[in-house]
Coordinates of C-alpha atoms in Angstrom, one line a residue:
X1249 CA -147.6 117.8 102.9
X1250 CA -149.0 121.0 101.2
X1251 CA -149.1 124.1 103.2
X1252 CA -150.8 127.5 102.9
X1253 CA -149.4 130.8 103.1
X1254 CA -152.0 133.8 103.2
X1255 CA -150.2 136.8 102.1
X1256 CA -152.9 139.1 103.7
X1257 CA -151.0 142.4 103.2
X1258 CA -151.2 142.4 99.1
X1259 CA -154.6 140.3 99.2
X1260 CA -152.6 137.4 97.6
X1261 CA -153.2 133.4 98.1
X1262 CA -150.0 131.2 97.8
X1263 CA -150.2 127.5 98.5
X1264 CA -146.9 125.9 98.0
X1265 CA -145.6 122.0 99.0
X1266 CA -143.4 122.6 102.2
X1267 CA -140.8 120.1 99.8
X1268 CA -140.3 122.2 97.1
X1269 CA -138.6 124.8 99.5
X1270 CA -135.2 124.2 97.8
X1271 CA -132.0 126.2 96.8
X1272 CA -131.3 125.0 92.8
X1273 CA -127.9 125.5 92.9
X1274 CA -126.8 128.0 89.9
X1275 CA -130.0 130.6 90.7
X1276 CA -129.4 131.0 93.9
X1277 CA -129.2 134.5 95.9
X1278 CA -128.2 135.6 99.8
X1279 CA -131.1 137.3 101.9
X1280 CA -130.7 140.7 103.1
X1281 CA -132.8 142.9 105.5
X1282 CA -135.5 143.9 103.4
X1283 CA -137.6 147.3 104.9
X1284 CA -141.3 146.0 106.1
X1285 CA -140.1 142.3 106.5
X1286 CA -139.2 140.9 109.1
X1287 CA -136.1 138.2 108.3
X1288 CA -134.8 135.5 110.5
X1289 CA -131.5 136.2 112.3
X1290 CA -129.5 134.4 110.0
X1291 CA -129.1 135.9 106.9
X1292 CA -126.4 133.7 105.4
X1293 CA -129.0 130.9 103.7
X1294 CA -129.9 130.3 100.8
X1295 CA -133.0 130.1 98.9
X1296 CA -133.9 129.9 94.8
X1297 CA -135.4 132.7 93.0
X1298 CA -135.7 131.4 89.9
X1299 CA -137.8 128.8 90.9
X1300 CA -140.8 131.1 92.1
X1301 CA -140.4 133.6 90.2
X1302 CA -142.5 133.2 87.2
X1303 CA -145.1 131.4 89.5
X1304 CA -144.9 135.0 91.7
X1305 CA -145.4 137.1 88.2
X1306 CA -148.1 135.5 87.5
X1307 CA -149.8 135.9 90.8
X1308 CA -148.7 139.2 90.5
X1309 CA -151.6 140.3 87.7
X1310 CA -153.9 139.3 90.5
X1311 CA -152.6 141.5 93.8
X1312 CA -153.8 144.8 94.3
X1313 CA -150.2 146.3 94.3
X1314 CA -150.0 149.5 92.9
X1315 CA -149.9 150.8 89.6
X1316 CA -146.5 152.6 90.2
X1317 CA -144.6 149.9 92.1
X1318 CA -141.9 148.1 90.3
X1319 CA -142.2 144.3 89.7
X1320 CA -138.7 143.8 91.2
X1321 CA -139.9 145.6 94.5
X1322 CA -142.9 143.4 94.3
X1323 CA -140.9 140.5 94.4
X1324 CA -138.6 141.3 97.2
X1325 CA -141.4 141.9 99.6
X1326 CA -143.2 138.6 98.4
X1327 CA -139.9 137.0 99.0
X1328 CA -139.5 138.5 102.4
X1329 CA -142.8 136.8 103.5
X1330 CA -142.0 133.5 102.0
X1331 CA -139.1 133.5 104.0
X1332 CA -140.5 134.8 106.9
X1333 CA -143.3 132.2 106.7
X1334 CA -141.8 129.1 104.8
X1335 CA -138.3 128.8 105.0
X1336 CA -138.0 129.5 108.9
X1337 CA -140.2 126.2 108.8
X1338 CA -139.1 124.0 106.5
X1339 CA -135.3 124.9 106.2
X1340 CA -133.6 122.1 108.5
X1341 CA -130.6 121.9 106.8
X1342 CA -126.9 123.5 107.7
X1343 CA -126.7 127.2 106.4
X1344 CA -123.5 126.6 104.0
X1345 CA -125.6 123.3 102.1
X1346 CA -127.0 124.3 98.8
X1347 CA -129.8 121.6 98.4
X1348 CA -130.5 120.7 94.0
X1349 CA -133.4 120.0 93.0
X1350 CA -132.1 117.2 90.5
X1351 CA -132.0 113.6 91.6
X1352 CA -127.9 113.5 92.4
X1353 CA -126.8 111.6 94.9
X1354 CA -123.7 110.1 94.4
X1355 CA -120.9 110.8 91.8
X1356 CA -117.8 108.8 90.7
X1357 CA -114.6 110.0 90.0
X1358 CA -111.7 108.4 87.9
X1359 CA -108.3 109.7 87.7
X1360 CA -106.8 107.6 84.0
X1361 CA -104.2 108.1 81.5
X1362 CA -100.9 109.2 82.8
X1363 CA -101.1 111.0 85.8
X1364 CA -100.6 114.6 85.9
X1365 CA -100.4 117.5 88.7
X1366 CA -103.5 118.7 89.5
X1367 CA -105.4 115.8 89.7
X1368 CA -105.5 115.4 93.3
X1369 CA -106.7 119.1 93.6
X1370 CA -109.1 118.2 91.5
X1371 CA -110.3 115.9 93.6
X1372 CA -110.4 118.2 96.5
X1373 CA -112.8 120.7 94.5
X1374 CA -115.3 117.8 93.2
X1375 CA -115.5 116.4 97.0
X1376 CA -116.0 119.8 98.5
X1377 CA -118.4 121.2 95.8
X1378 CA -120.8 117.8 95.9
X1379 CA -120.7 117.9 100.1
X1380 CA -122.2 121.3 99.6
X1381 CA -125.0 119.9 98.2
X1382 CA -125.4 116.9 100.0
X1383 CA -123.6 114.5 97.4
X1384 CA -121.8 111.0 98.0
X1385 CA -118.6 111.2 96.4
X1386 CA -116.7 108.1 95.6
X1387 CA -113.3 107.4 94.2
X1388 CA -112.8 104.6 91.4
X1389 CA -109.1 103.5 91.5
X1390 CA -106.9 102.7 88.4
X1391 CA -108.7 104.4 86.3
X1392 CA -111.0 102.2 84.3
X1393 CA -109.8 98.8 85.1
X1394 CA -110.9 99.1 88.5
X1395 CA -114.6 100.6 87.0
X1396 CA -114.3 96.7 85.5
X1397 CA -113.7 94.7 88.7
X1398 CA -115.9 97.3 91.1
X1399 CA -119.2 95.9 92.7
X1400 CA -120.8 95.9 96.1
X1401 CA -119.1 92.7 97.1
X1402 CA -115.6 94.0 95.6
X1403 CA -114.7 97.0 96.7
X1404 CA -110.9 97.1 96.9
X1405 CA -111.0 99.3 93.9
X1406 CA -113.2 101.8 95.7
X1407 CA -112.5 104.8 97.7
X1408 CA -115.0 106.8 99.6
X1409 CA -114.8 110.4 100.5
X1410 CA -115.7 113.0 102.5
X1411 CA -114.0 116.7 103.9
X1412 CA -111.8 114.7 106.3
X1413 CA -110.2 112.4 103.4
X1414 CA -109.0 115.5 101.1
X1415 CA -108.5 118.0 103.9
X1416 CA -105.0 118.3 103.2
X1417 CA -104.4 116.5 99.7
X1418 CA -104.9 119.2 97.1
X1419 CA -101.2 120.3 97.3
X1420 CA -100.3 116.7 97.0
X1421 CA -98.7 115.5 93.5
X1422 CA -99.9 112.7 91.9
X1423 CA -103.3 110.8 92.3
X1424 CA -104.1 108.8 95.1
X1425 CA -107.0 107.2 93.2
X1426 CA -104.2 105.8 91.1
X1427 CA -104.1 105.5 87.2
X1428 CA -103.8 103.5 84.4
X1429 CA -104.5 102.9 80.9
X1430 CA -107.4 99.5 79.9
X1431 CA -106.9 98.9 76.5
X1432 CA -110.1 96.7 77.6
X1433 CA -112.7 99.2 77.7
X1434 CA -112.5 99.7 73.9
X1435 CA -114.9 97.0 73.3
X1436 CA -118.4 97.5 73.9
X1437 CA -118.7 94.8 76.0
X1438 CA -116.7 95.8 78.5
X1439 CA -118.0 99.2 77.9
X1440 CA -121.9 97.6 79.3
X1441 CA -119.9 95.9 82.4
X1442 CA -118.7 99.3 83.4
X1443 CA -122.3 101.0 83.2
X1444 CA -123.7 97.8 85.0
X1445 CA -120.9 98.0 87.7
X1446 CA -121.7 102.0 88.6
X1447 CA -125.7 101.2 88.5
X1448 CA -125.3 98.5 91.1
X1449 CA -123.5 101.2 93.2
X1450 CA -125.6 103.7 93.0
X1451 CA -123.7 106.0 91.1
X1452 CA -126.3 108.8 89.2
X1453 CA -122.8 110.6 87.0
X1454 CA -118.7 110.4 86.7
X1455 CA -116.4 112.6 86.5
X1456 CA -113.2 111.8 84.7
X1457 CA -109.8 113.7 84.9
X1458 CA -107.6 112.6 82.2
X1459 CA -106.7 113.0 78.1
X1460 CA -108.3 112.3 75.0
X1461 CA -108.2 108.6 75.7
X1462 CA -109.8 109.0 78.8
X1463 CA -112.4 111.5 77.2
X1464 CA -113.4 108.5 74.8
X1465 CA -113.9 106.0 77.4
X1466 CA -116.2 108.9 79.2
X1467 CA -118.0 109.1 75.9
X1468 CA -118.7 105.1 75.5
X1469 CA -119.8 105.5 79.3
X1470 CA -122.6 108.9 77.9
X1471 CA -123.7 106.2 75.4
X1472 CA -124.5 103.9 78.2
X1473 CA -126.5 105.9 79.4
X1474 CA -123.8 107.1 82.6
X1475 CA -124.1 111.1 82.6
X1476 CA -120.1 112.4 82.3
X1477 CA -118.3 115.5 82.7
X1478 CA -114.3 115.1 81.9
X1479 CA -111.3 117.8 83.1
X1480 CA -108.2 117.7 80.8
X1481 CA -105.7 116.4 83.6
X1482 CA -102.4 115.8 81.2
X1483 CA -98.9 117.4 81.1
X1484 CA -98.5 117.1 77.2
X1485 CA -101.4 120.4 76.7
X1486 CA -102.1 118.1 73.7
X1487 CA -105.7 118.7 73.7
X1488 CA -106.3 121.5 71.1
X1489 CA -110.4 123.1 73.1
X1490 CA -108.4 124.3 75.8
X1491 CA -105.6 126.5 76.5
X1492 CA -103.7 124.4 79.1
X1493 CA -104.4 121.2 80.8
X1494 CA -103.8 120.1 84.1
X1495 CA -100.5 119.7 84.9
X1496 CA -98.4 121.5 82.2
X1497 CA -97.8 124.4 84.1
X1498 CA -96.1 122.4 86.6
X1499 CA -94.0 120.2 83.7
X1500 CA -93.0 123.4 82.2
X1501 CA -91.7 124.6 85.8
X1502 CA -89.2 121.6 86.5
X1503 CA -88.1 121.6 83.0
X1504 CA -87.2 124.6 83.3
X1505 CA -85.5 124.6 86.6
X1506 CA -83.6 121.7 85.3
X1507 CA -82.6 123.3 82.3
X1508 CA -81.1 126.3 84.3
X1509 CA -79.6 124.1 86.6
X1510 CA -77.8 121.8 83.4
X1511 CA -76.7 125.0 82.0
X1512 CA -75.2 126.6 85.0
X1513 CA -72.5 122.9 84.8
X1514 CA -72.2 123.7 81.1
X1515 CA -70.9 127.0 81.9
X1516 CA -68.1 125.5 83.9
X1517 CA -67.1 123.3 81.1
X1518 CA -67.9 124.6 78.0
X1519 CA -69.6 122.0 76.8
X1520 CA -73.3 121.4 74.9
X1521 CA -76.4 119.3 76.5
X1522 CA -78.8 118.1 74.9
X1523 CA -82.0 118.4 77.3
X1524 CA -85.7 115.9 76.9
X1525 CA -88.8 116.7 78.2
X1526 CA -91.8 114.6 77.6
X1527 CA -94.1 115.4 75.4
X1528 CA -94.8 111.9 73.0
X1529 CA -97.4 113.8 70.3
X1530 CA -96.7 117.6 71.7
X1531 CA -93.8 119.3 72.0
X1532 CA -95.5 122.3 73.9
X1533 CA -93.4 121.5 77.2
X1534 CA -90.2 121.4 75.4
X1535 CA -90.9 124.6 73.5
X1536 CA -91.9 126.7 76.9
X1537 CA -89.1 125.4 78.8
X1538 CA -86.9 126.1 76.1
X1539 CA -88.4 129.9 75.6
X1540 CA -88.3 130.5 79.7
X1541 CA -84.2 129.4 79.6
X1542 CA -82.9 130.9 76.3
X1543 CA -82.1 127.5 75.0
X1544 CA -80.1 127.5 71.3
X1545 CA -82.0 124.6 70.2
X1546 CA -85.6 123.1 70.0
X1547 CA -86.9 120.1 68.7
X1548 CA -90.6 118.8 68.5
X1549 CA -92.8 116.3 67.1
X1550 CA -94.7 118.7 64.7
X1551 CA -92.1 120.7 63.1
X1552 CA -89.5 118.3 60.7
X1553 CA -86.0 118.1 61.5
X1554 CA -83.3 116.2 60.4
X1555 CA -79.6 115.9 62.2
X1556 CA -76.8 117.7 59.6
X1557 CA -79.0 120.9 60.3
X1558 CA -79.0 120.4 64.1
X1559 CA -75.1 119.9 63.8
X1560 CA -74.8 122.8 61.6
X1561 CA -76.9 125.1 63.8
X1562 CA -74.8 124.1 67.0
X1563 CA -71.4 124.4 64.9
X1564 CA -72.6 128.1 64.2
X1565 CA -73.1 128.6 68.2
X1566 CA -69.8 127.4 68.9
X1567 CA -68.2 129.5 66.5
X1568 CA -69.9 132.4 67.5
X1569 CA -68.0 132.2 71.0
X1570 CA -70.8 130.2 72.9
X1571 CA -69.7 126.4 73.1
X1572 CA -72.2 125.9 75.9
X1573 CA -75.5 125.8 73.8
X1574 CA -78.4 124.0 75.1
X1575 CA -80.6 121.4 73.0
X1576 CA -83.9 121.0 74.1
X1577 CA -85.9 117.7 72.5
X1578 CA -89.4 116.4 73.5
X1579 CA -89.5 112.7 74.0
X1580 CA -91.4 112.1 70.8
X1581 CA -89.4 114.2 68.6
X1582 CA -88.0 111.1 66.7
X1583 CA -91.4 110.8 65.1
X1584 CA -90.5 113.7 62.9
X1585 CA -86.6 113.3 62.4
X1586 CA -85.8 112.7 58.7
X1587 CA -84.1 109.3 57.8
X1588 CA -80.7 108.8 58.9
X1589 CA -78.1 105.6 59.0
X1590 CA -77.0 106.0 62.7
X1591 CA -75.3 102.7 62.4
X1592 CA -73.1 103.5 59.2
X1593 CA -72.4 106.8 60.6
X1594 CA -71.5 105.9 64.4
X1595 CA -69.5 102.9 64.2
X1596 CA -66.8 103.6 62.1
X1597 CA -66.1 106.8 64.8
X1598 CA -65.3 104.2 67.6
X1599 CA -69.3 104.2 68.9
X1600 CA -71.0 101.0 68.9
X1601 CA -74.3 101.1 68.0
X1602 CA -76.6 98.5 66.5
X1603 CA -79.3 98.7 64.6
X1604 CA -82.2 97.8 66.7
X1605 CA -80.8 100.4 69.4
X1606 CA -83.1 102.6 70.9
X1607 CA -82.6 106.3 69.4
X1608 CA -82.6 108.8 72.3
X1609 CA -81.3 111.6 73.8
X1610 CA -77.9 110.1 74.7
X1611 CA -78.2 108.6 70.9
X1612 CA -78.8 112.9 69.6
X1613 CA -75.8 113.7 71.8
X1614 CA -73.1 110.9 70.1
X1615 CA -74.5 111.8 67.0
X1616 CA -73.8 115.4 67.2
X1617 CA -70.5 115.4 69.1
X1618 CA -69.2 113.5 65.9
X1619 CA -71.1 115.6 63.4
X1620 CA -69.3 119.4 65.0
X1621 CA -66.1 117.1 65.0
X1622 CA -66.5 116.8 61.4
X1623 CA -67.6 120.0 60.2
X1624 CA -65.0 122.1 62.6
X1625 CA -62.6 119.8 61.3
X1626 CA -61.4 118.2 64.6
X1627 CA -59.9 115.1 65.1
X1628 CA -61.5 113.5 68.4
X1629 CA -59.0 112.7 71.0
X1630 CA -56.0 114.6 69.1
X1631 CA -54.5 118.0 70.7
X1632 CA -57.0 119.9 68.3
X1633 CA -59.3 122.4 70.0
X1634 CA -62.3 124.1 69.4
X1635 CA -62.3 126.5 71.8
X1636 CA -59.1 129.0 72.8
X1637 CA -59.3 128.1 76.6
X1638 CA -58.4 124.8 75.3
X1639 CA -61.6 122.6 75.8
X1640 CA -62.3 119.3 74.3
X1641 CA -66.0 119.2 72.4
X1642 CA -68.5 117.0 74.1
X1643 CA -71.8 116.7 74.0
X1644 CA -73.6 115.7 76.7
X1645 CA -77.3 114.6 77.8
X1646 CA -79.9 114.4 80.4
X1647 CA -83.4 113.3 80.7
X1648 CA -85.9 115.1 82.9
X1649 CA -88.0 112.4 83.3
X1650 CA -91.4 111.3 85.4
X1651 CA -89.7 114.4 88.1
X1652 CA -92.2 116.4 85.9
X1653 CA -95.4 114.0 87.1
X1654 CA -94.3 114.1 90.3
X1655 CA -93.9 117.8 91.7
X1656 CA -96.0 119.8 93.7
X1657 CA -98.4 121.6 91.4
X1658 CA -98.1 125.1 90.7
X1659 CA -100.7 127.5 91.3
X1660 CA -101.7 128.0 88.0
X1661 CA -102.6 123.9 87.6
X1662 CA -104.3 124.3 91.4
X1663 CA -106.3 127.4 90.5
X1664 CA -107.5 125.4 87.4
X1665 CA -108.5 122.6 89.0
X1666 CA -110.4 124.5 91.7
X1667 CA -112.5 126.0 89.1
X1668 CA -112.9 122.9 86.5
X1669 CA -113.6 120.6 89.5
X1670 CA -116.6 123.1 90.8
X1671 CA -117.8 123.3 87.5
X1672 CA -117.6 119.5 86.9
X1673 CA -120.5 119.1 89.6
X1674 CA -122.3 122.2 89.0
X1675 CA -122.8 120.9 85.3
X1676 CA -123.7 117.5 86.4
X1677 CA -126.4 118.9 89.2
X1678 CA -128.0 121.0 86.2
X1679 CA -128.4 117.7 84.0
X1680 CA -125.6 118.2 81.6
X1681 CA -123.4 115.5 80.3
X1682 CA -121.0 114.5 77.8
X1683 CA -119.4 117.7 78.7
X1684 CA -115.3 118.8 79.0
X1685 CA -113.8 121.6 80.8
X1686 CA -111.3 123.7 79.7
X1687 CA -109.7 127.3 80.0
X1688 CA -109.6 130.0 77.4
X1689 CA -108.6 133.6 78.4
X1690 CA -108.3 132.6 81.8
X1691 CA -111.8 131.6 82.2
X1692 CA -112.9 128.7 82.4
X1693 CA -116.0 127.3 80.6
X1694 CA -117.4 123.6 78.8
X1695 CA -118.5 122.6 76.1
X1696 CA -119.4 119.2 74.0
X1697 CA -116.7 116.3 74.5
X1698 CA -117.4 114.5 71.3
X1699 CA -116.6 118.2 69.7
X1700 CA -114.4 119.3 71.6
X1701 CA -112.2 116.0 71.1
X1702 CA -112.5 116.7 67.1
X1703 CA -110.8 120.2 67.3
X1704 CA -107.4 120.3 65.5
X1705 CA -104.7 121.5 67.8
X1706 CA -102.2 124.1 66.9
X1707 CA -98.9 124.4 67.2
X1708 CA -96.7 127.8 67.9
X1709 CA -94.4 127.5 65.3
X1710 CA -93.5 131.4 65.5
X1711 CA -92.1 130.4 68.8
X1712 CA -90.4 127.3 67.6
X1713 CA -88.7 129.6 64.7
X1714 CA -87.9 132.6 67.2
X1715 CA -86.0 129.6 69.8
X1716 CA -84.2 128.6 66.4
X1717 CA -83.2 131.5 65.1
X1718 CA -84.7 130.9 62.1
X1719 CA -85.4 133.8 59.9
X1720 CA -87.6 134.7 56.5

C-alpha cells in the first residue's frame, strides 16, 4: 500500500510505503511537543530517525527552507508532520513495543555447562527485551542434548515463554531450563541435527549462557548457519575477555560467609581448617574469598605448590601465637601440587591411606596435621602441646560445595545479566552473530566469540603473594 504525504508548508513531496513506518530498535528517539506541529496526545511512542534521515537530507536540497535555518531544525519540523500525518495512521501497535526492522521472530535460549547464578535472570532480561519487540522466546532444556532430541512432534525438551512465565524468576538460583554437558555435539554431525532441529521450529538466532565449552558449541551452531550471541554464565570467572562471569560474585559471597563462619569455631578451639572452594582450572573464587576473610593460606591451580612449604608456612602461624590459621584450596589445586608419596608418608603415622585414594581436602588436612607434628617436634596423642592453653594440634576440613551454585544471586551477577541479556537481543535484532558478552570497567560491551575464546586469561598473582605473605 503506498501512501502520499504532501508537505505543503515547505513545498516538499514525500511518498513513503505505510509499512515501512517502523521503530529499528538501537536509533530510536521519544517525541516531544515540537512549536508549529501539532503531535498526537501520546507522546511516549516511538519512531526511527535514522531511517529517514538521509532520505529527508536529501529532499532537503530541494525545499525552499531558508538559507539561515539549521538542518536539524529542518528535520524536527519534517518529523513533526510525518508524525502528525503517518504514524497517527499506521502505528497500531502498543506504545511500549519497539517494532525491528530485521526478520526476527523467534529466538532460542540454552542454559549448558554447569549452572551458575545468574542464569535465570538472564533469562528474565532476554524474554522481556525480545516481547518488546514482538519476539517468540523459547527455552531449549538440558542444554544441548535437548537441542538433539527437539522437533515439532517432541517437544518435552521445549519451554515457551512469555512475561507471565519469568515474572518472578530472576531472583531465582539455578536454571529452570536445566543443564548439562553433550560430549555429542563435538561431531559435526550432530552439530547439522542441531541446526536442522531449530529450522524446523522456526528458530531465526540462540542465545546461549554458559562457558567456553558452551561458547564452542555456539560457534559450530554460527558455522551452520544459526546466528548466536553467548553470555559467560560460569562461577569459575575462567574466561580471560571479560572481567567476571555470571555467577562468581555470588560463589565468592558464600565462600566467604562460610569461611567466616568456619573461622569463628576455629577460634573456640584453636585449631587450623583447611577450606575448598571450586574452581577446577581457576582459582579466582578461592583467592577472593580468601582476600575478603584474611585467610593465612591460599592455594590455586596456577601458582605451584608443594606440601613441606604449606606445613612450614602454617608451623610459622602457629608459632607466631595464631594456631587458628585458615587454608583456603580451590578444587583443582592438585593439578599444580608437586609430587609427593602420600602413602609412604601417611601410613606409618597410624593413617591409612592407599594409593588409588582420592587426594582432597580431608587428604591436605591429614597430611598437614602430621607434617606441624613433625616439625614442632610433637608426638601425636602424647601430653606434648603446642599451644600454652594446652590444645592438641588438629587440622581440620570442610568443603563448600554445589551451596555456591545454588544461592540467590547477588546484585552484582543480577545487574549483569540485566544488561548482557538486553544486549544479547539487541545484537541479534541488528544482524550480529557469533558474538560474546562480557564486562570491563563496569560496562558492558561484545565482541567476536571465536576471539574472544583465544584470549589468554591472567592470573593475580600479586594477590596470591600478598594472601601468602610472601615477600621479594
Amino acid at each position: 500500500m503506498r501512501t502520499d504525504y504532501s508537505l505543503r508548508q515547505h513545498s516538499l513531496l514525500y511518498r513513503q510505503r505505510a509499512g515501512n513506518v517502523k521503530g529499528t530498535y538501537g536509533f530510536v528517539q521519544k517525541g516531544m511537543a515540537v512549536r508549529d506541529c501539532r503531535w498526537p496526545g501520546n507522546d511516549e511512542m516511538y519512531w526511527d530517525i535514522a531511517k529517514y534521515r538521509q532520505i529527508l537530507r536529501k529532499r532537503y536540497q530541494e525545499t525552499a527552507f531558508p538559507p539561515c535555518m539549521h538542518l536539524p531544525v529542518c528535520d524536527i519540523l519534517i518529523f513533526g508532520q510525518l508524525w502528525q500525518r503517518a504514524f497517527c495512521r499506521h502505528w497500531h501497535t502498543s506504545p511500549d513495543i519497539i517494532r525491528s526492522d530485521s526478520s526476527m521472530k523467534k529466538i532460542a535460549i540454552i542454559t549448558s555447562g554447569g549452572d551458575a547464578p545468574g542464569m535465570n535472570a538472564a533469562i528474565t532480561a532476554i524474554v522481556k527485551a525480545a516481547a518488546r519487540r514482538g519476539i517468540e522466546c523459547i527455552g531449549i532444556k538440558r542444554g544441548f542434548n535437548g537441542l538433539l532430541t527437539i522437533s515439532a512432534d517432541n517437544q518435552k525438551d521445549l519451554q515457551y515463554f512469555d512475561l507471565e512465565t519469568v515474572l518472578d524468576n530472576a531472583d531465582r538460583p539455578g536454571t529452570q531450563l536445566r543443564t548439562a554437558r553433550c560430549d555429542d555435539f563435538r561431531k559435526p554431525e550432530y552439530q547439522k541435527k542441531g541446526a536442522d532441529n531449530l529450522r524446523a521450529l522456526g528458530v531465526d538466532a540462540v542465545v546461549v549462557i554458559g562457558g567456553d565449552g558452551s561458547f564452542q558449541g555456539a560457534l559450530r551452531l554460527v558455522e551452520q548457519g544459526i546466528p548466536c550471541v553467548g553470555i559467560p554464565g560460569t562461577i569459575d570467572n575462567d574466561l580471560a575477555f571479560t572481567e567476571m562471569t555470571l555467577g562468581y560474585e555470588t560463589a565468592v559471597q558464600v565462600c566467604t560467609e562460610a569461611i567466616r563462619d568456619i573461622r569463628a569455631t576455629s577460634r573456640s578451639h584453636n585449631r587450623p581448617h583447611v577450606v575448598e572452594c571450586m574452581g577446577r582450572h581457576c582459582g579466582d573464587v578461592a583467592l577472593k574469598a580468601a582476600c575478603a576473610t584474611g585467610a593465612e593460606i591460599v592455594l590455586v591451580p596456577e601458582v605451584k605448590w608443594d606440601i613441606e612449604t604449606v606445613a612450614q608456612r602454617l608451623c610459622y602461624q602457629i608459632r607466631k601465637e595464631n594456631p587458628r590459621a585458615t587454608i583456603v584450596i580451590a578444587e583443582g589445586c592438585w593439578d599444580s601440587m608437586m609430587p609427593f608419596d602420600a602413602y609412604s608418608y601417611l601410613n606409618p603415622r597410624g593413617k591409612k591411606f592407599r594409593e588409588d585414594d582420592k587426594i582432597n581436602a580431608s587428604f591436605l588436612a591429614s597430611i598437614l596435621q602430621r607434617k606441624c607434628i613433625d616439625i614442632l617436634g610433637l608426638n601425636e596423642g602424647s601430653p606434648d602441646r603446642y599451644h600454652d592453653e594446652g590444645d592438641e594440634l588438629a587440622v581440620r576440613s570442610t568443603v563448600v560445595g554445589y551451596t555456591q551454585r545454588g544461592r540467590m544471586p547477588v546484585a552484582k551477577d543480577s545487574a549483569f545479566a540485566f544488561e548482557a541479556g538486553h544486549l544479547a537481543v539487541s545484537l541479534l535484532c541488528k544482524g550480529y552473530s557469533g558474538q560474546v558478552i562480557g564486562t570491563r570497567h563496569g560496562r558492558v560491551f561484545h565482541m567476536d566469540m571465536a576471539d574472544a575464546l583465544k584470549e589468554k586469561r591472567t592470573f593475580r598473582h600479586d594477590l596470591y603473594d600478598l594472601v601468602n605473605d610472601i615477600r621479594e
